[in-house]
Every structure is written in structure tokens, then in C-alpha cells.
XYZ file of C-alpha atoms in Angstrom:
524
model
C -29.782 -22.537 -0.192
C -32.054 -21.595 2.191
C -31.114 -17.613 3.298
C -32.789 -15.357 5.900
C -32.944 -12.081 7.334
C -32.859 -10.939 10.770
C -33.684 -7.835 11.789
C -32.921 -6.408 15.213
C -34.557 -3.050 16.164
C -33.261 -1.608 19.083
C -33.476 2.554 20.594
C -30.820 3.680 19.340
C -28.926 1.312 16.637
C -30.688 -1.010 13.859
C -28.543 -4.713 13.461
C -29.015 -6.774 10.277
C -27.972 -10.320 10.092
C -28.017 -12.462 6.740
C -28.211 -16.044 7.268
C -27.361 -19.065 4.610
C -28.804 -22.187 5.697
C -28.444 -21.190 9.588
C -24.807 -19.411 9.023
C -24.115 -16.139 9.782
C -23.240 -14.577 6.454
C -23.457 -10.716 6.475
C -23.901 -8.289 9.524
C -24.650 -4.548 9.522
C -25.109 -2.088 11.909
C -26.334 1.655 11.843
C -26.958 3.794 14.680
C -30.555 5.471 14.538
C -29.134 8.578 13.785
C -26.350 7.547 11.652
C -25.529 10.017 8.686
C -22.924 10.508 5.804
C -24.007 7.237 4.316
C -22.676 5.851 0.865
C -25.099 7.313 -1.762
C -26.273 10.442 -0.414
C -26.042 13.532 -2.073
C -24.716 17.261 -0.527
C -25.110 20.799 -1.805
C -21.584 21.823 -0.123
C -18.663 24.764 -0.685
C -15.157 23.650 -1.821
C -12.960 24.447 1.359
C -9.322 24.271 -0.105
C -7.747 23.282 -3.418
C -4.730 20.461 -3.274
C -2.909 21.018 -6.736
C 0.095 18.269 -5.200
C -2.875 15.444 -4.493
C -4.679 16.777 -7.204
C -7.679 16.882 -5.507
C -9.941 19.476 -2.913
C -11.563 18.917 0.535
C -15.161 19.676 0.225
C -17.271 20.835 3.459
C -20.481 18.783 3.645
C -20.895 19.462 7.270
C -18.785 15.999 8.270
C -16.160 17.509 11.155
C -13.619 16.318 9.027
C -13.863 17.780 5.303
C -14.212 15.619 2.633
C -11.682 14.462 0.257
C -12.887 14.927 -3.669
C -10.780 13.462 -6.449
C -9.850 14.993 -10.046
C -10.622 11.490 -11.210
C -13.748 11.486 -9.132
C -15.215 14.436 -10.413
C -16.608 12.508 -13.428
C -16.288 13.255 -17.359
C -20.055 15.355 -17.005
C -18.554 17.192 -14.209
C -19.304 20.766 -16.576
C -22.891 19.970 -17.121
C -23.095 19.201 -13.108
C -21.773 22.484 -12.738
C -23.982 24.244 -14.959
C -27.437 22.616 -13.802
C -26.663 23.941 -9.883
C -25.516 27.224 -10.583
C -28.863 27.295 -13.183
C -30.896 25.839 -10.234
C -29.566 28.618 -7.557
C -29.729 31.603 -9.963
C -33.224 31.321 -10.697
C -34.969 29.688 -7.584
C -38.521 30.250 -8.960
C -37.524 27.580 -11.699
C -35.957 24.267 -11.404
C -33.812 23.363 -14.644
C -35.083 20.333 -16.237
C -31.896 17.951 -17.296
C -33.938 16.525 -20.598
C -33.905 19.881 -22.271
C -30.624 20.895 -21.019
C -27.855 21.094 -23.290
C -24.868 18.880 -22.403
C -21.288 20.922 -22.072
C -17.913 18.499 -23.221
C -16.501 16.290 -21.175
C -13.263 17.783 -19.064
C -10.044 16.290 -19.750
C -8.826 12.948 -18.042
C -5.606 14.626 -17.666
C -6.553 17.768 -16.800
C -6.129 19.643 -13.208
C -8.258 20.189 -10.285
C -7.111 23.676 -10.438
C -8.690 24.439 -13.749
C -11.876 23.254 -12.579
C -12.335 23.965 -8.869
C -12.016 27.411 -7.292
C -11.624 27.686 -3.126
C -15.407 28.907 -1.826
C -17.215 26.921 -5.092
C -20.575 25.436 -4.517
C -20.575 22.200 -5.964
C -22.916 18.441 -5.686
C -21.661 15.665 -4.615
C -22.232 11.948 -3.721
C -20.315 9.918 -0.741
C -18.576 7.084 -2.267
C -16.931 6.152 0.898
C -18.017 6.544 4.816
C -15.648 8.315 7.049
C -13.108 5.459 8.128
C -10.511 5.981 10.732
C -9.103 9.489 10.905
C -10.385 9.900 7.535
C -13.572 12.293 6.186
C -15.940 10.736 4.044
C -14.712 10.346 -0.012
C -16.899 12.497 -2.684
C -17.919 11.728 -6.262
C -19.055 13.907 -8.385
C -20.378 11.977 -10.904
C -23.860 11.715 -9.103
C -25.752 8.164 -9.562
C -28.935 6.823 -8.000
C -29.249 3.152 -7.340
C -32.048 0.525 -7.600
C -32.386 -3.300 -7.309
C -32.029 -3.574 -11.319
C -30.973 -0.209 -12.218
C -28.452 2.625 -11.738
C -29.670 5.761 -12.873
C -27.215 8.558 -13.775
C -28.096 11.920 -15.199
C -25.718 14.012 -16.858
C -24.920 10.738 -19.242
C -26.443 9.736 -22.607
C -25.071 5.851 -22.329
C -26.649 2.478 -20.869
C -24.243 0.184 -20.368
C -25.131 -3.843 -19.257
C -23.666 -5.577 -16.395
C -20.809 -7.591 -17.507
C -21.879 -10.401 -15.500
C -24.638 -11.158 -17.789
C -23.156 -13.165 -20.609
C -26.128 -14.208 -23.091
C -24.908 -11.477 -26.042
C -29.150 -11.691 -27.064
C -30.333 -10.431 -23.343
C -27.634 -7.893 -23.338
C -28.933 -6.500 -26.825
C -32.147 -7.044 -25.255
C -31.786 -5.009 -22.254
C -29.467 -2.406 -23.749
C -32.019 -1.780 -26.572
C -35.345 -1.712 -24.313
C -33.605 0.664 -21.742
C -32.508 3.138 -24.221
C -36.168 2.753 -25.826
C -37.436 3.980 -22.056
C -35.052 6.434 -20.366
C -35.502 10.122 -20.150
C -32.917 12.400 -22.431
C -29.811 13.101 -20.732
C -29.845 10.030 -18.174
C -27.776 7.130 -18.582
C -28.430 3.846 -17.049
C -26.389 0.872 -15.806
C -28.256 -2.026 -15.594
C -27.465 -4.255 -12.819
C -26.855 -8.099 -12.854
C -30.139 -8.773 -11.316
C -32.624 -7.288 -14.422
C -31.397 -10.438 -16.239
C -34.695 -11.523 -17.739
C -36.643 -8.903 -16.442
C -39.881 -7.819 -17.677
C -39.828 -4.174 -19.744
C -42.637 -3.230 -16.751
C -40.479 -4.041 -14.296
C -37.846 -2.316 -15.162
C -39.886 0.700 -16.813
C -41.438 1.095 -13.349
C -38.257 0.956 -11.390
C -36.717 3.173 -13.966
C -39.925 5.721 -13.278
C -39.090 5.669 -9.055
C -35.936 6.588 -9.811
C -36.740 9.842 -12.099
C -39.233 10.881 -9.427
C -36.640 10.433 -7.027
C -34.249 12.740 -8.631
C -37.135 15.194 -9.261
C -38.220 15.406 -5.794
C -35.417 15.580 -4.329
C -33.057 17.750 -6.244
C -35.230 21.118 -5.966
C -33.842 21.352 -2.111
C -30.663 22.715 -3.287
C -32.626 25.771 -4.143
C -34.179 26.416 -0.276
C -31.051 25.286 1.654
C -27.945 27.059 3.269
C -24.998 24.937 2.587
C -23.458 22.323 3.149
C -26.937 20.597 2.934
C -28.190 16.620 2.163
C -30.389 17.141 -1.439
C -30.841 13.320 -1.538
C -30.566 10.697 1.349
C -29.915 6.792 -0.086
C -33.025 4.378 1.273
C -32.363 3.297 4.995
C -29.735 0.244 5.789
C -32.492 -2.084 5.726
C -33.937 -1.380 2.041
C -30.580 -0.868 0.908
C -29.466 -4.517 1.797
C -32.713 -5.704 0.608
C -31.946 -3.903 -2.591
C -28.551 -5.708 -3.243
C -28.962 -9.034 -1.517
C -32.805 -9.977 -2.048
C -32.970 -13.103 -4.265
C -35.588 -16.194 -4.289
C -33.860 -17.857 -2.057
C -34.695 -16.000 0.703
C -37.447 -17.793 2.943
C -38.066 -15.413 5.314
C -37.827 -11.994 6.803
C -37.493 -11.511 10.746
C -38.438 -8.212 12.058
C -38.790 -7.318 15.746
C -40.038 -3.463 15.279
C -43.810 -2.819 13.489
C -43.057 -0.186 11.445
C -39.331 -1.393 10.036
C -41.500 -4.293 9.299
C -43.869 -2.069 7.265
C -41.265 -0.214 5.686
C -39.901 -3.675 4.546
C -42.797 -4.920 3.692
C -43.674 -2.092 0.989
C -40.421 -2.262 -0.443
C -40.741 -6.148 -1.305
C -44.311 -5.367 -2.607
C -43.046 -3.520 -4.712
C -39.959 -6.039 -5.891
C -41.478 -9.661 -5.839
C -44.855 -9.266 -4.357
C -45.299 -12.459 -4.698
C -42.566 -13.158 -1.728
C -44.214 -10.029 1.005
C -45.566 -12.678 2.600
C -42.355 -13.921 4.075
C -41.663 -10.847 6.207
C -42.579 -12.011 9.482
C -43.307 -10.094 12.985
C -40.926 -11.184 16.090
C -42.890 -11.407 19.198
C -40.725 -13.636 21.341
C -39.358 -12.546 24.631
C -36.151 -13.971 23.922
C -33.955 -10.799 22.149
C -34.497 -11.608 18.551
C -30.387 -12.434 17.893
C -30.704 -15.221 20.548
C -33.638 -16.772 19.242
C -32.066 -17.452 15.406
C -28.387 -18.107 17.364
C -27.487 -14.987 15.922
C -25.415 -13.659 18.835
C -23.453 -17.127 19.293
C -22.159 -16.478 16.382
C -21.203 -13.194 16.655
C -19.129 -14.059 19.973
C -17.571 -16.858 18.124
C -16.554 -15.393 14.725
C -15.547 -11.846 15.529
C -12.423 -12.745 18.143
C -9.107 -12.846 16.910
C -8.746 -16.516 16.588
C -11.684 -18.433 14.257
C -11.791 -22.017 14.693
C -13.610 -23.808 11.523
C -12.837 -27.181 11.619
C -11.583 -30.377 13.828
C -9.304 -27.737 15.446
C -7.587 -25.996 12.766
C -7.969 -21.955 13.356
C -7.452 -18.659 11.455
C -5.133 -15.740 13.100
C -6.851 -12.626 12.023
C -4.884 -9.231 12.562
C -5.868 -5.980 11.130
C -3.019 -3.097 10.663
C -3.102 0.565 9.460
C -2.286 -0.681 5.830
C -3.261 -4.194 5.706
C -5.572 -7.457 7.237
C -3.466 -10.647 7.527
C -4.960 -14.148 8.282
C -2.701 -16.664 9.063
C -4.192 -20.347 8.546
C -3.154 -22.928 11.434
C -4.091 -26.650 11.599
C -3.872 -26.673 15.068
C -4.608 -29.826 17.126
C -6.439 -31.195 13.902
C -6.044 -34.526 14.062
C -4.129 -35.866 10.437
C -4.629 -38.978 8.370
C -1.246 -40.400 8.659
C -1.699 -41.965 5.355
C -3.061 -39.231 3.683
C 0.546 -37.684 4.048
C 1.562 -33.985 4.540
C 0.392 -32.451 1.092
C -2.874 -33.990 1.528
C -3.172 -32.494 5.069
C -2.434 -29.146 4.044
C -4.567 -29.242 0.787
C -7.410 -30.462 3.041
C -7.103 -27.532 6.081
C -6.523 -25.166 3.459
C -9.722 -25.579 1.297
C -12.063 -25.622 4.832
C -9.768 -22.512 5.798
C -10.474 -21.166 2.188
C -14.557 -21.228 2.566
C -14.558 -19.789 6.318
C -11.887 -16.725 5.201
C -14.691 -15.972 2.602
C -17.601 -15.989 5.274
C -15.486 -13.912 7.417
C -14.131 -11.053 3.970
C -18.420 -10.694 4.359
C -18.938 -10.493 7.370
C -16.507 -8.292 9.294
C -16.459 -6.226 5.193
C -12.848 -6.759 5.502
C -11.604 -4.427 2.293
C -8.193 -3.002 1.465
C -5.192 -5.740 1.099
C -5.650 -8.576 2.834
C -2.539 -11.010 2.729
C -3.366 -14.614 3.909
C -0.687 -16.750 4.912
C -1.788 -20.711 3.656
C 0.027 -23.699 4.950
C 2.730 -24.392 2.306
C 1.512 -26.990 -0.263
C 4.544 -28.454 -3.048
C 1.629 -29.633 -5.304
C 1.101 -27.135 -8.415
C -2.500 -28.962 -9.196
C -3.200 -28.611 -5.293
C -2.084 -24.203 -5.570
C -4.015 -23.777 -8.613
C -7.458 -25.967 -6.942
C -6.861 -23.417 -4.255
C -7.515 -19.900 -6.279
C -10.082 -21.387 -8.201
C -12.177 -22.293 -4.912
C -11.091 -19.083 -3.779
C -12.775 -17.391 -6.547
C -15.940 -19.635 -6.546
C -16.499 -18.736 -2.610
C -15.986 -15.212 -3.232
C -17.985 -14.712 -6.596
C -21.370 -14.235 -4.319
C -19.542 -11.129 -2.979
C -20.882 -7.931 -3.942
C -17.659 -6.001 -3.031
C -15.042 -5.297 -5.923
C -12.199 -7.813 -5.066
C -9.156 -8.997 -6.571
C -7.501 -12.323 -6.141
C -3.544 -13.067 -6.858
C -2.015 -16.561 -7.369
C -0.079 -17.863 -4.317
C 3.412 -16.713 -4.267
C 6.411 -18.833 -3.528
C 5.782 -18.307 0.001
C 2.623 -19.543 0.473
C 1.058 -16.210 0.697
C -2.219 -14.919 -1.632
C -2.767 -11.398 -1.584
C -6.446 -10.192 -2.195
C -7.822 -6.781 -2.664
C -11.678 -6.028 -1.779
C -13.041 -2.693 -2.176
C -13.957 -0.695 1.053
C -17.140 1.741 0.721
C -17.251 1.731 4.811
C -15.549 1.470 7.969
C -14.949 -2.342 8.665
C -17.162 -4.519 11.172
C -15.320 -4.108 14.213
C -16.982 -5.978 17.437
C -15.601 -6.870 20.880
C -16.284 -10.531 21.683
C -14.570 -9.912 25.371
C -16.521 -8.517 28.394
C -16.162 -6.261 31.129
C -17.167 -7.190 34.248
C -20.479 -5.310 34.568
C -19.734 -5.461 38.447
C -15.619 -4.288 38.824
C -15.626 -2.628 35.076
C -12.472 -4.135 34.866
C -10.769 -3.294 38.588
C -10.570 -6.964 39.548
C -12.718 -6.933 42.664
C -16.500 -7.457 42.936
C -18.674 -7.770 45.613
C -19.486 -11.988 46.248
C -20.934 -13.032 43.262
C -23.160 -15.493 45.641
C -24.794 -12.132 46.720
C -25.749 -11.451 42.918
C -29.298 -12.229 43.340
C -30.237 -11.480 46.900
C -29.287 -8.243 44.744
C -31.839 -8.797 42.244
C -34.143 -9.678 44.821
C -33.774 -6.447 46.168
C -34.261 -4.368 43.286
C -37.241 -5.908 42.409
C -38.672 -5.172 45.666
C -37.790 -1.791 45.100
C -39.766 -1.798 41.605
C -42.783 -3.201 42.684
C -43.357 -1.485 46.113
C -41.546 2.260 46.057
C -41.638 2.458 42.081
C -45.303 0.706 41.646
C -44.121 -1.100 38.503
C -45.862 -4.491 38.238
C -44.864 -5.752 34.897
C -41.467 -5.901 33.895
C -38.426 -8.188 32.802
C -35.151 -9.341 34.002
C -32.699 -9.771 31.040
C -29.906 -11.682 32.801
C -26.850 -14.321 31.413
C -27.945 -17.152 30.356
C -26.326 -19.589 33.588
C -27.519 -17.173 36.112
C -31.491 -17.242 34.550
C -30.669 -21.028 34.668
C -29.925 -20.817 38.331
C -32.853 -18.680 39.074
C -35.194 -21.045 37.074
C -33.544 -24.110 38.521
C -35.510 -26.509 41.200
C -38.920 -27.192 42.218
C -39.496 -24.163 43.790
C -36.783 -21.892 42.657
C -36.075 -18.181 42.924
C -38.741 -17.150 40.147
C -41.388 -18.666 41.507
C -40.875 -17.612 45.090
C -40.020 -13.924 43.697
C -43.226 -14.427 41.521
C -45.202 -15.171 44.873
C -44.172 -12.245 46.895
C -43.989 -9.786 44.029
C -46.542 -11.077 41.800
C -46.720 -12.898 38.896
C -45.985 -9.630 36.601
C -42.012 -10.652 36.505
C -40.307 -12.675 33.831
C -37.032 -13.950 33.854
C -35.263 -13.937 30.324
C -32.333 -15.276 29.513
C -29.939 -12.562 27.038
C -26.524 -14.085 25.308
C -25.339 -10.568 24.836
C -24.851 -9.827 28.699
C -22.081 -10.389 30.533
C -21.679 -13.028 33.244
C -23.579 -10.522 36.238
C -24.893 -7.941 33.969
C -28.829 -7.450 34.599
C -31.380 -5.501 32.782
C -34.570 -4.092 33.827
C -37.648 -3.453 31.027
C -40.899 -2.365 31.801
C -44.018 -3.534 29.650
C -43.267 -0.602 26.623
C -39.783 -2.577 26.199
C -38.253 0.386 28.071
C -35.110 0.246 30.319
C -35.509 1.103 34.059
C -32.159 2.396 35.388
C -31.619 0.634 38.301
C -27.754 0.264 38.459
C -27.500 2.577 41.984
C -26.997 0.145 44.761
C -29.385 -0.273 47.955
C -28.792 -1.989 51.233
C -29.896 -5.522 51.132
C -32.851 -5.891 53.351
């Protein structure tokens, strides 16, 4: 399998496609100044106890407090305690974990009243991004993650990735980790250290320490609620958990993203840094790999996947439902019904997989398969089910079909799902139903580049425009480029964006910044 990754840089939000042999797998997106990500770690003050939920809302300076388990609080939860009221007593000292003496674990059972007091200062780690009307949820059983290894102080215990199923490597690992780690940390070692060198990990292991040493001290200098630790950016993160040798190459349209990835897979597989490649295209970096095609065409309501069969895809308050349709598919007579079904269902099967991925679907999802009589043809379905999803990082859950038809899935959500609009606004109306004659739309154009080039003085620039209308102005002998190109100079470029709407424009000067030039003008 050949995968990529595609990395779109733009002012104010970072997108981050994963491609499988051309096929949009995975997208993310982060605003620049996105915060309360999973993995970061607060200094903040309990707010109010909830004896009935069992459970307190923590402020962390989200505008909603967050919500903090009693199971969440984690068996170490007294020695957490201890270390930060250690580290804010004597601020001229930092405690050092290694020589601390561990306190007993609290009681599974026990009550978040016995443990928490209202106005408490307490750490704590976001397990899950706000979502909805909801806060962000807390852990306090604090963990820091790398590409082979999870390190978590307060603990004594390594514990092996169940996924790796030689018994020697797992005696292997197990006994080499607890040969390395500091006193007082435990260590999960992740599916990906399978046959790992003890450098390797030792070294990883060592960034991970320094981590927690350098960043930890802040909760000694800072009012709260305050971030002590901030997870690596988006980009390093998904590099972290998805980064195999399959990957080919590594598409970057910003130069120092592309440094920062570039150091980080140094540092991983050095022998693979040289696939991280620098995007100088004019086309926007999505249209070039056929990135935003696909986005328009798998993030709608109805998915088509194959000789016209479609998916339904509805998301409630509780729920996601998919409802599989064979549509105008034409069927094999002699194959029969059964065979039909069996067939749309196994090609719906592998794109309802792509799609748990991409849009991180998580919660219940309930998908509603055309009804099959054959027990050998229901039981071929979960296993490919379970095949397709077993390169999914997200906890999931699969049920047999049900009398009905119906399999219920559950897939663990860490944050809000990938939500994106595949319809447009007119860019002209905004949606009132009357524009000015769209056969005007570029004696328009015309006219604002006049304006830029003789009141504004700006000689270089482009023209982001829909693909059909950069068609038009390209189109012909001598079309409307090159006669705009000969009275305004040859400084203008016409490119073509798939993410704009039928008569949306965009001006950019040389620096790749926009010029606001959405006021009208006469036409002259």
C-alpha cells in the first residue's frame, strides 16, 4: 500500500489529509490557535463537587468547566496529589518522583467526596475535546505519549500492547523496559516497538523523562487554571500514531511545518526524512493530490461507492445511522437476490470503514445492511467488518447482525466529529436568490484588477477562481488572460481553486496574502 501525507498550511487553520493508494483515508483539521487538545496537561481548581454523578467540574480556563470522573481520577490519584501540593509549598525545589515515596492506591469504590474538596488544586490531562455543549473530559491519571511508548509516572508497572502476540518479544520488551525506566514511572509499550532496538526505545524513553522534567516545574510560577504540558502539534501527533514504512511521501506547503516535520522523522526513521517534500505549485495543495474532490464527494449526506449503490448517513444527538441502498445498481439476474445483497453489502462494508476514519465517527453507530437469509453470507460480513476496521486506531466494538439486518458498532470518541459542508452559498446572493448577471462576472474581475494595478500599484498577484470560470477565462486563442495580461501586465495569474464556489474570486498578492477586494465599483 502505497500511503501519503498532505499537508495544507493555511493563516489561520492547519488541514491534514492521509492518503492510501490515492484514497482519502484520514482528515484533520486544527485552527492555528486551537487549544484544549487531547493530552495536555492543566494546573486547575476543583469548581463544584457532584456526589449524584460521582464526579466534579474542574476549571481549566475552558468556558465550560470540565467534567472529571471518580473512575478517571486514577488508582495513583494520592501520590498525584501529594507531588503538586509538594511542588507549590516549596517553589525553590521541584520534587523529584524517583525518590518520592508512593501513597496506596484509593478505592475503586470509593467517593469523589472523600477525595475532592470544592476550591482544590489538582493536575489533570484532557481525555476528551469539548464536543457539542459539552466541556472538555479530565483524567487524572496523567500519561505522556510517544510513537513506541506511553510514559506514566506515578506507576511502578510496564505493561505490553496486547496486539503483539509473540509471548518471547513480549518478555523481551517487558524485561528491557523495566531494565531502563526511571523509579516510579510505568510504561505502556505501544504496538509499534515490536522489534525495536533497546536504543530506540531507550532514547524515546529519555525524550519523554525530559519532557516531564521540563515541563512540570511551571506549576510552580503559574496562577491557575494554567497548561503545565501541551501534547506535540496535530501534525507530529498524527505522524506519531500513523507513520509506518509504507508511507512514500510527505507533502508540505509551509517551510517551517515542513521543518518541524522533518526533525521529528529524523528522529523516528531517519532513514525515510527524505520523503518530506516542499509544495511549490500554484495550484492550492488539496487540488493538486485531488484532495478536495474528495472531500466534496464523501462528506454529503449521501456516499455513492459503487455502480450506483449509496450509503444514507445521518448523525443524531445519541447516535450515527447509515443506511446501505443498492440504488440503480444494476443486478446479475442470475446471481439471484442473496447474491446481490451479499455483493452491495461487502463494497458498502469497506467504504463505511473509510468513512468511521474519516469523518472520526465515534459513539453508536447503527448501520442498517440490506437483509441477507444466508447465515455463511452474515457471518462473512462481521468478519470483513473487523478486517477493514482493525487498521483503526480508535477503540471500537463490533456486534453480530441482529434479526433485522442491523449491526451496531461502538468507536471511541476523543474529539468532536469531522463535520464539513459539501453545499455552497452563493458567494454573490449569500443565499437571497438574486445575483447580479452572472455574464457580468468577469467584466467584474476585469475591473478589479484595474483597480489593483493602477490605484493600488500591485503588479503581481493571483486570481483564485472556480475551476469552469478559469476555464472560460483561459479558453480561445486570445482569451481574457492574455488580453488582461496585455493591458495590465504580465504580473497576473489565473488559478483555478476546487474549494470556491461557482462566482467566488480571490485576490493574493506575491507574500500569498489576501487583498480584500469584495466592495463593488462601477464598471468602467
Amino acid at each position: 500500500m502505497n500511503s501519503e501525507l498532505v499537508v495544507d498550511v493555511q493563516p489561520n487553520e492547519i488541514s491534514i489529509a492521509v492518503l492510501e493508494d490515492k484514497k482519502l483515508v484520514e482528515l484533520q483539521k486544527e485552527g492555528r490557535d486551537a487549544s484544549f487538545a487531547v493530552g495536555n496537561i492543566y494546573a486547575g481548581k476543583v469548581k463544584k463537587i457532584m456526589p449524584g454523578l460521582n464526579a466534579a467540574f474542574v476549571d481549566i480556563g475552558y468556558k465550560k468547566d470540565a467534567f472529571l470522573h471518580y473512575l478517571d481520577l486514577g488508582a495513583q490519584f494520592r501520590s498525584v496529589d501529594k507531588f503538586h501540593k509538594q511542588a507549590i509549598a516549596d517553589k525553590k525545589k521541584f520534587p523529584n518522583i524517583s525518590k518520592m515515596k508512593l501513597e496506596p492506591d484509593i478505592n475503586k469504590e470509593g467517593s469523589i467526596s472523600d477525595i475532592l474538596k470544592s476550591g482544590q488544586e489538582i493536575l489533570v490531562q484532557i481525555a476528551k475535546e469539548p464536543i457539542s455543549t459539552k466541556g472538555p473530559r479530565l483524567t487524572a491519571e496523567l500519561s505522556l505519549a510517544g510513537r513506541f511508548l506511553v510514559l506514566i509516572p506515578f506507576n511502578d508497572k510496564v505493561s505490553v500492547s496486547q496486539k503483539i502476540k509473540s509471548k518471547e518479544e513480549r518478555a523481551r520488551l517487558r524485561q528491557l523496559i523495566q531494565s531502563i525506566k526511571p523509579k516510579n514511572f510505568g510504561v505502556i509499550v505501544r504496538t509499534v516497538a515490536e522489534g525495536k532496538k533497546v536504543v530506540e526505545l531507550d532514547t524515546e524513553l529519555k525524550t519523554l523523562f525530559r519532557r516531564w522534567e521540563d515541563n512540570l516545574p511551571k506549576i510552580q510560577k503559574s496562577k491557575l487554571p494554567t497548561v503545565v504540558y501541551e501534547e506535540t502539534g496535530r501534525i507530529v501527533a498524527l505522524l506519531r500514531d500513523v507513520f509506518n514504512p509504507s508511507f512514500q511521501e510527505i507533502h508540505v506547503n509551509d517551510q517551517e511545518t515542513l521543518n518541524q516535520i522533518k526533525d521529528y522523522i529524523t528522529i523516528i526513521a531517519p532513514e525515510k526524512k527524505n520523503i518530506v517534500k516542499d509544495y511549490t505549485g500554484e495550484l492550492p495543495i488539496f487540488d493538486n493530490f485531488n484532495v478536495t474532490k474528495q472531500i466534496k464527494a464523501l462528506f454529503g449526506k449521501t456516499v455513492t461507492f459503487r455502480n450506483g449503490a449509496y450509503l444514507i448517513i445521518e448523525h443524531t444527538e445519541a447516535l450515527h445511522v447509515v443506511d446501505v441502498n443498492s440504488g440503480n445498481r444494476s443486478k446479475n439476474p442470475e446471481a439471484g437476490q442473496e447474491n446481490n445483497a451479499w455483493e452491495v453489502n461487502s463494497a458498502a462494508a469497506e467504504e463505511i470503514a473509510r468513512q468511521l476514519r474519516l469523518r472520526d465517527m465515534g459513539g453508536i453507530i447503527v448501520i442498517d445492511f440490506i437483509d441477507m437469509t444466508e447465515g455463511e453470507h452474515r457471518s462473512q460480513l462481521i468478519a470483513k467488518m473487523q478486517e477493514l476496521m482493525s487498521k483503526d486506531r480508535a477503540k471500537h466494538n463490533i456486534l453480530p447482525l441482529s434479526k433485522f439486518g442491523l449491526m451496531q458498532i461502538t468507536r471511541q470518541r476523543v474529539r468532536p466529529e469531522m463535520e464539513i459542508s459539501t453545499t455552497e452559498i452563493c458567494p454573490n446572493c449569500f443565499g437571497k436568490g438574486e445575483i447580479r448577471p452572472s455574464i457580468l462576472f468577469t467584466d467584474t474581475l476585469r475591473m478589479k484588477i484595474s483597480y489593483l494595478v493602477n490605484q493600488l500599484n500591485v503588479k503581481k498577484f493571483t486570481l483564485h477562481v472556480h475551476p469552469y470560470v478559469a476555464a472560460f477565462i483561459n479558453k480561445g486563442f486570445i482569451s481574457l488572460n492574455m488580453k488582461w495580461r496585455w493591458r495590465y501586465g504580465r504580473g497576473i495569474k489565473i488559478i483555478p481553486n476546487q474549494n470556491l464556489a461557482y462566482l467566488e474570486y480571490h485576490f493574493y498578492d506575491e507574500n500569498k496574502d489576501e487583498i480584500d477586494m469584495k466592495q463593488d465599483f462601477e464598471i468602467k
